[in-house]
CSV table of C-alpha atoms in Angstrom, one decimal:
chain,number,residue,atom,x,y,z
K,1,MET,CA,-3.9,21.6,-5.1
K,2,ARG,CA,-0.5,19.4,-3.1
K,3,LYS,CA,1.5,20.3,-1.2
K,4,SER,CA,4.6,22.3,0.3
K,5,VAL,CA,5.4,20.1,3.8
K,6,GLY,CA,8.4,17.9,4.0
K,7,LYS,CA,8.3,14.6,5.0
K,8,VAL,CA,10.2,12.5,7.9
K,9,LEU,CA,10.6,9.3,7.9
K,10,SER,CA,8.8,7.0,11.1
K,11,VAL,CA,11.0,6.4,14.6
K,12,ILE,CA,9.1,4.7,18.0
K,13,MET,CA,7.8,6.6,20.0
K,14,ALA,CA,8.6,5.1,24.1
K,15,LEU,CA,6.1,2.1,24.6
K,16,CYS,CA,5.8,1.6,28.4
K,17,LEU,CA,3.9,-1.8,29.9
K,18,PHE,CA,2.7,-1.8,33.5
K,19,MET,CA,1.9,-4.3,35.1
K,20,THR,CA,1.1,-5.2,38.5
K,21,ALA,CA,2.7,-8.0,41.2
K,22,LEU,CA,0.7,-10.8,40.9
K,23,PRO,CA,-0.4,-13.0,43.7
K,24,VAL,CA,1.8,-16.1,44.6
K,25,SER,CA,-0.9,-18.9,45.1
K,26,VAL,CA,-4.2,-19.9,45.0
K,27,SER,CA,-5.7,-22.6,47.1
K,28,ALA,CA,-7.9,-25.3,45.6
K,29,GLU,CA,-11.4,-23.8,43.9
K,30,GLU,CA,-10.9,-20.2,45.5
K,31,VAL,CA,-11.2,-17.5,43.0
K,32,GLU,CA,-9.7,-14.4,43.4
K,33,LEU,CA,-10.1,-11.2,41.3
K,34,THR,CA,-6.8,-9.7,40.3
K,35,VAL,CA,-6.4,-6.6,37.5
K,36,VAL,CA,-3.5,-6.5,35.5
K,37,GLU,CA,-2.7,-2.2,34.5
K,38,PRO,CA,-2.8,-1.5,30.8
K,39,VAL,CA,-0.3,-1.8,27.9
K,40,SER,CA,0.4,0.2,25.2
K,41,MET,CA,0.3,0.1,21.6
K,42,ILE,CA,3.0,1.5,19.8
K,43,GLU,CA,3.4,5.0,17.9
K,44,PHE,CA,4.5,5.7,14.8
K,45,SER,CA,6.4,9.6,14.5
K,46,PRO,CA,8.6,11.5,13.2
K,47,GLU,CA,12.3,12.1,13.3
K,48,THR,CA,14.6,12.9,10.3
K,49,GLU,CA,13.6,14.5,6.6
K,50,LEU,CA,14.1,12.0,3.7
K,51,ASP,CA,13.3,14.5,0.4
K,52,LEU,CA,13.3,12.3,-2.9
K,53,PRO,CA,14.5,14.6,-6.1
K,54,LEU,CA,12.2,12.8,-8.3
K,55,ASN,CA,9.4,14.5,-10.5
K,56,ILE,CA,6.8,12.1,-11.9
K,57,ASN,CA,3.7,13.6,-12.5
K,58,MET,CA,0.4,11.7,-11.8
K,59,ASN,CA,-2.3,10.3,-14.0
K,60,LYS,CA,-5.8,8.7,-13.5
K,61,PHE,CA,-7.9,6.1,-14.7
K,62,TYR,CA,-11.8,4.5,-14.8
K,63,SER,CA,-13.9,1.7,-15.4
K,64,GLY,CA,-13.5,-1.4,-12.4
K,65,GLY,CA,-12.2,-4.4,-11.0
K,66,SER,CA,-12.5,-7.8,-9.4
K,67,GLN,CA,-12.6,-8.3,-6.2
K,68,VAL,CA,-10.8,-9.8,-3.5
K,69,ASP,CA,-11.1,-10.1,0.1
K,70,THR,CA,-7.8,-10.2,2.3
K,71,THR,CA,-9.4,-8.3,5.0
K,72,LYS,CA,-8.8,-11.4,8.0
K,73,TYR,CA,-5.2,-11.7,6.8
K,74,PHE,CA,-3.7,-12.3,9.9
K,75,TYR,CA,-6.7,-13.6,11.7
K,76,ASN,CA,-6.3,-17.1,10.1
K,77,GLN,CA,-2.6,-16.2,11.9
K,78,LEU,CA,-4.5,-16.8,15.7
K,79,THR,CA,-5.0,-20.2,17.4
K,80,ALA,CA,-8.5,-20.8,18.5
K,81,ASN,CA,-8.4,-18.9,21.9
K,82,GLN,CA,-7.5,-16.0,19.6
K,83,LYS,CA,-9.3,-16.5,16.9
K,84,GLY,CA,-12.7,-15.7,20.0
K,85,LEU,CA,-10.9,-12.8,21.9
K,86,TYR,CA,-10.4,-10.9,18.2
K,87,ASP,CA,-14.5,-11.9,17.0
K,88,GLN,CA,-15.2,-10.5,20.7
K,89,ILE,CA,-13.1,-7.3,20.8
K,90,TRP,CA,-14.7,-6.4,17.3
K,91,ALA,CA,-17.9,-6.8,17.7
K,92,ALA,CA,-17.8,-4.8,21.5
K,93,GLY,CA,-17.0,-1.0,19.2
K,94,PRO,CA,-15.1,1.0,20.8
K,95,VAL,CA,-16.2,0.9,24.8
K,96,ALA,CA,-14.2,0.9,28.2
K,97,SER,CA,-14.8,-2.6,29.3
K,98,ILE,CA,-15.3,-5.7,27.0
K,99,ALA,CA,-16.4,-9.4,29.4
K,100,ILE,CA,-15.1,-12.3,27.6
K,101,ASN,CA,-17.7,-14.9,27.1
K,102,LEU,CA,-14.9,-17.8,27.8
K,103,THR,CA,-17.4,-20.4,25.4
K,104,GLY,CA,-14.7,-22.2,23.7
K,105,ILE,CA,-11.3,-20.2,25.4
K,106,THR,CA,-9.7,-22.4,27.8
K,107,ILE,CA,-6.9,-20.1,28.9
K,108,THR,CA,-4.8,-22.2,31.5
K,109,GLY,CA,-0.9,-21.7,33.3
K,110,SER,CA,0.8,-24.7,35.2
K,111,THR,CA,1.1,-21.4,38.2
K,112,LYS,CA,-1.1,-18.2,38.5
K,113,ASP,CA,1.7,-16.6,36.8
K,114,ASN,CA,1.8,-18.9,33.3
K,115,ALA,CA,-1.9,-18.4,33.2
K,116,ALA,CA,-2.5,-14.5,33.8
K,117,ASN,CA,1.1,-14.2,31.0
K,118,SER,CA,-0.8,-16.6,28.6
K,119,ALA,CA,-4.3,-14.4,28.9
K,120,MET,CA,-2.1,-11.3,28.3
K,121,GLN,CA,-0.4,-12.8,25.3
K,122,ASP,CA,-3.4,-14.6,23.9
K,123,ILE,CA,-5.0,-10.5,23.9
K,124,MET,CA,-2.1,-8.7,23.0
K,125,MET,CA,-1.9,-11.3,19.7
K,126,ALA,CA,-5.7,-11.2,19.1
K,127,ILE,CA,-5.5,-7.1,19.3
K,128,THR,CA,-2.2,-7.2,17.3
K,129,ALA,CA,-4.3,-9.4,14.4
K,130,LEU,CA,-7.1,-7.2,14.6
K,131,ASN,CA,-5.5,-3.6,14.4
K,132,GLU,CA,-3.4,-4.5,11.1
K,133,ASP,CA,-7.1,-5.8,10.0
K,134,ASN,CA,-8.9,-3.0,10.1
K,135,PRO,CA,-8.4,0.4,9.9
K,136,MET,CA,-11.9,1.2,11.6
K,137,PHE,CA,-10.2,0.2,14.7
K,138,PHE,CA,-7.5,2.9,14.7
K,139,TRP,CA,-9.4,4.2,17.8
K,140,ALA,CA,-7.7,1.8,20.4
K,141,SER,CA,-4.1,2.5,22.1
K,142,GLY,CA,-3.9,-0.2,24.5
K,143,PHE,CA,-5.1,-2.7,26.8
K,144,GLY,CA,-5.7,-3.7,30.8
K,145,ILE,CA,-7.3,-7.1,32.3
K,146,SER,CA,-9.1,-8.0,35.1
K,147,TYR,CA,-10.0,-11.8,35.7
K,148,GLY,CA,-10.3,-14.6,37.9
K,149,MET,CA,-9.1,-17.8,38.7
K,150,SER,CA,-9.1,-21.1,39.4
K,151,ARG,CA,-7.1,-23.9,40.3
K,152,LYS,CA,-8.9,-27.3,38.6
K,153,PHE,CA,-8.5,-30.4,37.8
K,154,VAL,CA,-7.6,-30.5,34.3
K,155,SER,CA,-6.6,-33.5,32.2
K,156,GLY,CA,-5.2,-35.6,34.9
K,157,GLN,CA,-3.3,-33.0,36.6
K,158,TYR,CA,-4.2,-29.6,38.1
K,159,ALA,CA,-3.6,-25.9,36.1
K,160,TYR,CA,-4.6,-23.1,37.0
K,161,VAL,CA,-7.5,-21.3,34.6
K,162,ILE,CA,-9.0,-18.4,33.9
K,163,THR,CA,-13.0,-18.4,34.8
K,164,SER,CA,-13.7,-14.6,34.4
K,165,LEU,CA,-12.0,-11.5,32.5
K,166,THR,CA,-12.8,-8.1,31.1
K,167,ILE,CA,-10.6,-6.8,29.2
K,168,ASN,CA,-10.3,-2.7,29.9
K,169,MET,CA,-9.2,-0.6,26.5
K,170,ASN,CA,-7.7,2.1,26.2
K,171,PHE,CA,-7.7,5.5,23.5
K,172,ASN,CA,-5.2,8.5,23.2
K,173,GLU,CA,-6.9,11.1,24.9
K,174,GLU,CA,-4.3,13.5,23.2
K,175,HIS,CA,-6.2,12.6,20.3
K,176,PHE,CA,-10.2,11.6,21.4
K,177,SER,CA,-12.2,13.0,24.4
K,178,SER,CA,-14.0,10.3,25.4
K,179,PHE,CA,-15.5,6.5,24.2
K,180,ASP,CA,-18.0,9.0,22.0
K,181,ASP,CA,-16.0,10.8,20.6
K,182,VAL,CA,-14.3,7.5,19.1
K,183,ILE,CA,-17.8,6.9,17.5
K,184,ALA,CA,-18.7,10.3,16.0
K,185,LYS,CA,-14.7,10.4,14.5
K,186,ARG,CA,-15.1,6.4,13.6
K,187,ASP,CA,-18.8,7.3,11.2
K,188,ALA,CA,-16.7,10.0,10.2
K,189,VAL,CA,-14.3,8.1,8.6
K,190,GLU,CA,-17.7,5.2,7.9
K,191,ASP,CA,-19.4,8.1,5.8
K,192,PHE,CA,-16.6,9.6,4.5
K,193,TYR,CA,-14.8,7.1,3.0
K,194,LYS,CA,-17.2,4.7,0.6
K,195,THR,CA,-17.5,8.6,-1.5
K,196,ILE,CA,-13.8,8.4,-2.4
K,197,PRO,CA,-13.2,7.3,-6.6
K,198,VAL,CA,-11.2,4.5,-6.8
K,199,TYR,CA,-10.8,4.4,-10.9
K,200,GLY,CA,-9.3,1.4,-12.7
K,201,ILE,CA,-9.5,-1.9,-14.6
K,202,SER,CA,-6.8,-3.3,-13.3
K,203,ARG,CA,-4.5,-3.7,-9.9
K,204,HIS,CA,-1.8,-1.5,-11.4
K,205,GLU,CA,-4.4,1.4,-11.9
K,206,LYS,CA,-6.2,1.2,-8.9
K,207,TYR,CA,-3.7,0.5,-6.5
K,208,LYS,CA,-1.9,4.3,-8.4
K,209,SER,CA,-5.4,6.0,-7.9
K,210,ILE,CA,-5.8,5.5,-4.3
K,211,HIS,CA,-1.5,6.4,-4.0
K,212,ASP,CA,-2.4,9.2,-6.2
K,213,TYR,CA,-5.5,10.0,-4.0
K,214,LEU,CA,-3.9,10.2,-0.5
K,215,ALA,CA,-0.5,11.9,-2.0
K,216,ASN,CA,-3.1,14.7,-3.0
K,217,ASN,CA,-5.2,15.6,0.4
K,218,ILE,CA,-2.6,14.6,2.8
K,219,VAL,CA,0.5,16.7,4.3
K,220,TYR,CA,2.1,14.7,6.5
K,221,ASP,CA,3.0,15.8,9.9
K,222,ASP,CA,6.4,16.9,11.0
K,223,THR,CA,5.5,19.0,14.0
K,224,ILE,CA,3.7,15.8,15.5
K,225,SER,CA,0.9,17.9,16.7
K,226,GLU,CA,-2.0,17.6,15.4
K,227,SER,CA,-5.2,15.5,16.2
K,228,ASN,CA,-5.5,11.6,14.9
K,229,ILE,CA,-1.9,11.8,12.8
K,230,PHE,CA,-2.0,7.9,14.1
K,231,ASP,CA,-4.9,7.2,12.5
K,232,VAL,CA,-7.4,7.3,8.9
K,233,TYR,CA,-9.5,9.9,10.7
K,234,GLY,CA,-6.4,11.5,10.5
K,235,ALA,CA,-5.3,10.5,7.2
K,236,LEU,CA,-8.9,11.0,5.3
K,237,ILE,CA,-11.0,13.9,7.6
K,238,ASN,CA,-8.2,16.5,9.0
K,239,GLY,CA,-5.8,15.6,6.0
K,240,VAL,CA,-2.5,15.3,7.9
K,241,CYS,CA,-1.3,12.6,9.4
K,242,VAL,CA,1.8,10.2,9.7
K,243,CYS,CA,3.3,6.5,8.4
K,244,GLU,CA,0.0,5.0,10.6
K,245,GLY,CA,-2.2,7.1,9.0
K,246,TYR,CA,-1.3,7.1,5.3
K,247,ALA,CA,-0.8,2.7,5.6
K,248,GLU,CA,-4.1,2.4,7.0
K,249,ALA,CA,-5.8,4.8,4.4
K,250,PHE,CA,-4.2,2.6,1.8
K,251,LYS,CA,-5.7,-0.3,3.4
K,252,LEU,CA,-9.2,0.9,3.9
K,253,LEU,CA,-10.2,1.6,0.3
K,254,CYS,CA,-8.1,-1.0,-0.8
K,255,ASP,CA,-10.3,-3.7,1.0
K,256,ARG,CA,-13.0,-1.6,-0.2
K,257,GLU,CA,-12.4,-2.2,-3.4
K,258,GLY,CA,-11.4,-5.8,-2.7
K,259,LEU,CA,-7.9,-5.4,-2.9
K,260,PRO,CA,-5.5,-7.7,-1.6
K,261,CYS,CA,-3.3,-5.3,0.7
K,262,LEU,CA,-2.0,-5.8,4.5
K,263,THR,CA,0.1,-2.8,6.3
K,264,VAL,CA,3.1,-3.4,7.8
K,265,VAL,CA,5.2,-2.7,10.7
K,266,GLY,CA,8.9,-2.2,10.9
K,267,THR,CA,11.5,-0.5,10.5
K,268,GLY,CA,11.7,2.1,7.4
K,269,ASN,CA,15.9,3.7,6.8
K,270,GLY,CA,16.1,2.7,10.9
K,271,GLY,CA,12.9,4.2,12.2
K,272,ALA,CA,9.8,2.7,13.3
K,273,HIS,CA,7.5,3.1,10.2
K,274,LYS,CA,4.4,1.8,9.0
K,275,TRP,CA,3.4,0.9,4.9
K,276,ASN,CA,1.9,-1.5,2.9
K,277,MET,CA,2.3,-4.5,0.6
K,278,VAL,CA,0.2,-5.9,-2.1
K,279,GLN,CA,-0.8,-8.5,-3.9
K,280,MET,CA,-0.5,-8.0,-8.5
K,281,GLU,CA,-2.6,-10.5,-10.7
K,282,ASP,CA,0.9,-12.3,-10.8
K,283,GLY,CA,0.7,-14.0,-7.0
K,284,GLU,CA,3.3,-12.2,-5.3
K,285,TRP,CA,3.2,-9.3,-3.3
K,286,TYR,CA,5.3,-6.2,-3.5
K,287,THR,CA,5.7,-3.5,-1.0
K,288,LEU,CA,4.6,0.1,-1.3
K,289,ASP,CA,4.7,2.7,0.5
K,290,VAL,CA,2.9,5.8,-0.1
K,291,THR,CA,4.6,8.2,2.6
K,292,TRP,CA,7.7,8.4,1.3
K,293,ASP,CA,5.8,8.8,-2.5
K,294,ASP,CA,4.5,10.9,-1.5
K,295,GLN,CA,7.5,14.4,-0.7
K,296,LYS,CA,7.5,18.4,-0.9
K,297,SER,CA,5.3,19.6,-4.0
K,298,ASN,CA,5.6,16.0,-6.2
K,299,ILE,CA,4.4,12.7,-6.3
K,300,TYR,CA,6.7,10.1,-6.6
K,301,TYR,CA,6.5,6.3,-8.0
K,302,SER,CA,10.0,5.1,-6.2
K,303,TYR,CA,8.5,2.6,-3.3
K,304,PHE,CA,5.7,1.9,-5.6
K,305,ILE,CA,4.7,-1.8,-6.4
K,306,ILE,CA,8.6,-2.8,-5.7
K,307,GLY,CA,10.3,-6.1,-4.4
K,308,SER,CA,13.3,-6.1,-2.0
K,309,ASN,CA,15.7,-6.2,-4.6
K,310,THR,CA,14.7,-3.2,-6.2
K,311,LYS,CA,17.8,-0.6,-5.6
K,312,ALA,CA,16.6,2.6,-3.1
K,313,ALA,CA,18.1,5.7,-4.9
K,314,TYR,CA,17.5,7.9,-2.3
K,315,PHE,CA,19.4,5.1,0.7
K,316,THR,CA,23.0,5.4,0.5
K,317,SER,CA,25.6,2.8,2.4
K,318,ASN,CA,28.8,3.6,3.5
K,319,ASN,CA,30.3,3.0,0.4
K,320,ASN,CA,27.8,5.7,-1.2
K,321,ASN,CA,26.1,2.8,-3.2
K,322,THR,CA,22.3,1.7,-4.0
K,323,VAL,CA,20.8,-0.4,-1.3
K,324,ALA,CA,18.1,-3.0,-1.7
K,325,ASP,CA,14.8,-2.8,-0.7
K,326,SER,CA,14.9,-5.0,1.9
K,327,THR,CA,17.6,-3.3,3.9
K,328,VAL,CA,15.4,-0.4,4.3
K,329,HIS,CA,11.7,-1.7,5.0
K,330,ILE,CA,12.4,-4.1,7.4
K,331,ALA,CA,9.3,-5.8,8.5
K,332,THR,CA,8.4,-6.8,12.3
K,333,GLY,CA,5.6,-7.9,11.9
K,334,GLN,CA,5.1,-5.9,16.0
K,335,ILE,CA,2.8,-3.7,17.3
K,336,PHE,CA,3.3,-4.2,21.6
K,337,SER,CA,6.3,-3.9,22.4
K,338,ASP,CA,6.1,-8.0,23.9
K,339,ALA,CA,8.5,-9.7,21.1
K,340,ASN,CA,6.2,-13.2,21.3
K,341,THR,CA,2.9,-11.2,19.3
K,342,VAL,CA,4.3,-10.8,16.1
K,343,LEU,CA,2.5,-10.6,12.8
K,344,THR,CA,3.9,-13.5,9.5
K,345,TYR,CA,4.1,-11.6,6.7
K,346,PRO,CA,4.4,-13.5,3.0
K,347,THR,CA,7.2,-13.8,1.1
K,348,LEU,CA,8.0,-9.9,-1.0
K,349,SER,CA,9.2,-10.5,-4.9
K,350,ASN,CA,12.9,-10.1,-5.7
K,351,ASP,CA,11.6,-7.6,-8.0
K,352,SER,CA,9.5,-4.6,-8.7
K,353,TYR,CA,6.0,-5.2,-10.3
K,354,GLY,CA,6.4,-4.5,-14.3
K,355,VAL,CA,4.4,-3.2,-16.9
K,356,GLY,CA,5.8,-4.4,-20.1
K,357,ILE,CA,6.9,-1.0,-21.0
K,358,LEU,CA,9.9,-0.3,-22.9
K,359,ARG,CA,13.1,-0.5,-20.8
K,360,TYR,CA,16.3,1.3,-20.9
K,361,GLY,CA,18.5,0.7,-23.3
K,362,ALA,CA,15.6,-0.8,-26.1
K,363,PRO,CA,16.8,-0.2,-29.7
K,364,ASP,CA,15.6,3.0,-31.1
K,365,VAL,CA,13.5,1.0,-33.3
K,366,GLN,CA,11.2,-1.8,-32.9
K,367,PHE,CA,10.0,-4.6,-35.9
K,368,ASP,CA,6.6,-6.5,-34.7
K,369,THR,CA,5.6,-8.8,-37.1
K,370,VAL,CA,2.4,-10.3,-35.9
K,371,ARG,CA,0.6,-6.5,-36.4
K,372,ASN,CA,3.4,-5.5,-38.6
K,373,VAL,CA,3.9,-1.7,-36.5
K,374,ILE,CA,7.3,-0.2,-36.5
K,375,MET,CA,7.9,1.1,-32.7
K,376,VAL,CA,10.1,4.4,-33.4
K,377,GLY,CA,12.2,5.5,-29.7
K,378,LYS,CA,11.0,9.1,-28.0
K,379,ASP,CA,13.9,10.7,-28.0
K,380,VAL,CA,14.2,10.2,-31.8
K,381,THR,CA,13.7,13.0,-33.6
K,382,ASN,CA,12.4,13.2,-37.7
K,383,TYR,CA,12.0,9.5,-37.1
K,384,TYR,CA,10.7,9.9,-41.0
K,385,THR,CA,14.5,10.6,-41.8
K,386,TYR,CA,15.8,8.1,-38.8
K,387,VAL,CA,13.2,4.8,-40.5
K,388,VAL,CA,14.8,5.3,-43.7
K,389,ASN,CA,18.0,6.4,-43.4
K,390,ASN,CA,18.6,3.6,-40.8
K,391,SER,CA,16.2,0.3,-41.7
K,392,ALA,CA,14.6,0.1,-45.5
K,393,SER,CA,13.9,1.8,-48.3
K,394,GLY,CA,9.8,2.3,-49.3
K,395,PHE,CA,8.8,5.1,-47.6
K,396,SER,CA,6.4,7.2,-46.8
K,397,ARG,CA,4.4,9.3,-45.6
K,398,THR,CA,0.7,10.2,-45.7
K,399,ARG,CA,-1.4,12.9,-43.6
K,400,ASN,CA,-5.5,11.9,-43.9
K,401,GLY,CA,-8.3,13.6,-43.5
K,402,SER,CA,-8.4,14.7,-39.7
K,403,GLY,CA,-4.7,15.8,-40.0
K,404,THR,CA,-3.4,13.5,-38.4
K,405,THR,CA,0.2,11.9,-40.1
K,406,THR,CA,0.5,8.6,-41.4
K,407,SER,CA,4.0,6.7,-42.1
K,408,THR,CA,4.4,3.2,-44.1
K,409,LEU,CA,7.1,1.7,-44.5
K,410,THR,CA,7.6,-1.1,-47.3
K,411,VAL,CA,10.5,-3.7,-46.1
K,412,SER,CA,11.3,-6.5,-48.7
K,413,ASP,CA,13.2,-9.6,-49.2
K,414,SER,CA,13.8,-12.4,-51.3
K,415,THR,CA,9.9,-13.8,-50.7
K,416,THR,CA,8.0,-11.5,-48.7
K,417,THR,CA,7.5,-7.4,-49.1
K,418,LYS,CA,5.5,-6.4,-46.0
K,419,VAL,CA,4.3,-2.8,-45.3
K,420,TYR,CA,4.8,-1.5,-41.7
K,421,LEU,CA,2.8,1.3,-40.0
K,422,VAL,CA,5.1,3.7,-38.9
K,423,ALA,CA,4.6,4.8,-34.7
K,424,MET,CA,6.8,7.5,-32.5
K,425,ARG,CA,6.1,4.6,-29.0
K,426,GLY,CA,4.3,7.6,-27.8
K,427,ASP,CA,3.3,10.2,-30.0
K,428,ILE,CA,-0.5,10.0,-29.9
K,429,ASP,CA,-0.8,13.6,-31.3
K,430,ALA,CA,1.7,12.3,-35.0
K,431,SER,CA,3.5,15.7,-33.8
K,432,ASP,CA,7.5,13.4,-34.2
K,433,ASP,CA,7.2,14.6,-29.9
K,434,VAL,CA,6.2,12.9,-27.5
K,435,ASP,CA,5.3,15.7,-24.7
K,436,VAL,CA,2.1,16.8,-22.6
K,437,ASP,CA,-0.1,17.0,-25.8
K,438,ASP,CA,0.1,13.2,-26.4
K,439,TYR,CA,-0.8,12.5,-22.3
K,440,THR,CA,-3.7,15.0,-22.4
K,441,ALA,CA,-4.9,13.0,-26.2
K,442,MET,CA,-3.9,9.8,-24.0
K,443,THR,CA,-6.0,10.3,-20.5
K,444,GLN,CA,-8.9,11.2,-22.7
K,445,ALA,CA,-8.2,8.2,-24.3
K,446,CYS,CA,-8.6,6.2,-21.6
K,447,ALA,CA,-11.8,8.1,-20.7
K,448,THR,CA,-13.7,7.1,-23.4
K,449,THR,CA,-12.3,3.5,-23.4
K,450,TYR,CA,-10.4,3.9,-26.8
K,451,LYS,CA,-9.5,0.3,-27.5
K,452,VAL,CA,-10.7,-0.4,-31.3
K,453,ASP,CA,-7.9,-1.3,-33.2
K,454,ASP,CA,-7.8,1.5,-36.2
K,455,GLY,CA,-4.7,0.3,-38.4
K,456,THR,CA,-3.4,4.1,-37.5
K,457,ALA,CA,-0.6,5.4,-36.2
K,458,LYS,CA,-2.2,6.9,-33.3
K,459,PHE,CA,-3.3,4.0,-31.8
K,460,TYR,CA,-0.5,2.1,-32.0
K,461,ALA,CA,1.8,5.2,-30.7
K,462,GLY,CA,-0.7,4.6,-27.8
K,463,ASP,CA,-0.2,1.2,-26.9
K,464,MET,CA,2.3,1.2,-25.1
K,465,ASN,CA,2.5,-2.1,-24.3
K,466,GLN,CA,1.5,-3.4,-27.4
K,467,ASP,CA,-1.3,-5.4,-25.8
K,468,GLY,CA,-3.8,-4.8,-28.1
K,469,ALA,CA,-6.0,-1.7,-26.1
K,470,VAL,CA,-5.3,2.2,-25.3
K,471,ASP,CA,-6.2,1.8,-21.5
K,472,GLY,CA,-4.9,2.1,-18.3
K,473,PHE,CA,-1.2,0.9,-18.4
K,474,ASP,CA,-0.3,2.8,-21.6
K,475,VAL,CA,-1.5,6.2,-19.3
K,476,ILE,CA,1.3,5.1,-16.8
K,477,ALA,CA,3.8,3.7,-19.5
K,478,LEU,CA,4.0,7.4,-21.1
K,479,ASP,CA,4.0,9.2,-18.0
K,480,LEU,CA,7.2,7.6,-16.9
K,481,TYR,CA,8.1,7.7,-20.8
K,482,ALA,CA,7.1,10.9,-21.1
K,483,ASN,CA,9.2,11.6,-18.7
K,484,GLY,CA,12.9,10.0,-18.6
K,485,ASP,CA,11.7,8.0,-15.9
K,486,LEU,CA,11.1,4.0,-16.2
K,487,LEU,CA,10.2,3.0,-12.7
K,488,TYR,CA,9.7,-0.7,-13.4
K,489,ASN,CA,13.0,-1.9,-15.5
């Protein structure tokens, strides 16, 4: 059952960086152990409420899909040193202390401070990439380091070299009682998320299935009081979280399905926010924000596979005009306050992803001369009368043995005579109306893989995007079409 809980935008919590003073100098061959206090990761929490007044139903889809591995997208942006650190931190799992094997990792600086700062920067960049590549790294909230250093002759000159390095990992003590608790919650997520059904043939259908599952099963915590609201445990096990939980749970399920997906950190309508980017079969990347689409008692599609130029109808500029989404979702790629540790995202498509459904402003009657079918708009009353009066003569209407009405129209010119099948787009049960009964029939047709071109009005009415099959694309199209909300125009 859907919730009745309002959504709010996320805003950054205070981030504190504590570092002790580093020693001024080290004599040749002298080794000194220095401890640097922890730095914290950003947490995203709500401040202002967003309520979207749009009402569109949800759908489910069926069958398989392609597999694409994007689990190390940000890993590939790292240097060799940072990749080595990333691999060791990930392999260590949830532990308090990670002794780094420096084989293949060389961290130097012209001064002690430079060397120490280089170590901190490399670790921050590794953890930033690791955090965004792997939703199961949800337990980490910051780190500190201990290191040993020597002054050595490197590449023809003296330099300070990190000779030992230990990373001291932190978890948020408000949400985890111990590292044993971290492991128990990680195991619970691992067991549960594998059981979540994802339906669909295309990426579009699978993304929508995940989008709807999360929106149906998560309550947004605008009180910032529940446990694990910043992670996938809160999202999937407790069913309560903020934007981080939504975005990371979405990526976790996309990774399982082999769907290209990134988590994105930045600002949403001015406050710190987290959402997703997805890549469609056209090779373009798009914005997807489940948090903002999960509003009170409804699921919305205002932020489902949209482009940078898509108008964000629920955000307005000073002159009360709608604004492009590129001014609402602004990616920073920054999960630490340090401005040098930032991620790079792919370029977004300018426009929303389209599935080929009827657009606003399309004519009331469309002729498909390839398949000899006439598609009539859903708002045309008594379409058989409309066709006769506005298109051509020779119209006939018959009812077959199953009760389905089949309409044909004979069109003649000076050289040819064609008989067109007439179908109201979306009118699956031939009732001369597009309503919930057609939606039910469409989902049943999709569930039973109704893909045989039997030449009936029912088939053509169900083939919303006219690709020769009745499938999940058509269920999406009918849902939007019947509700009068075509997102992809």
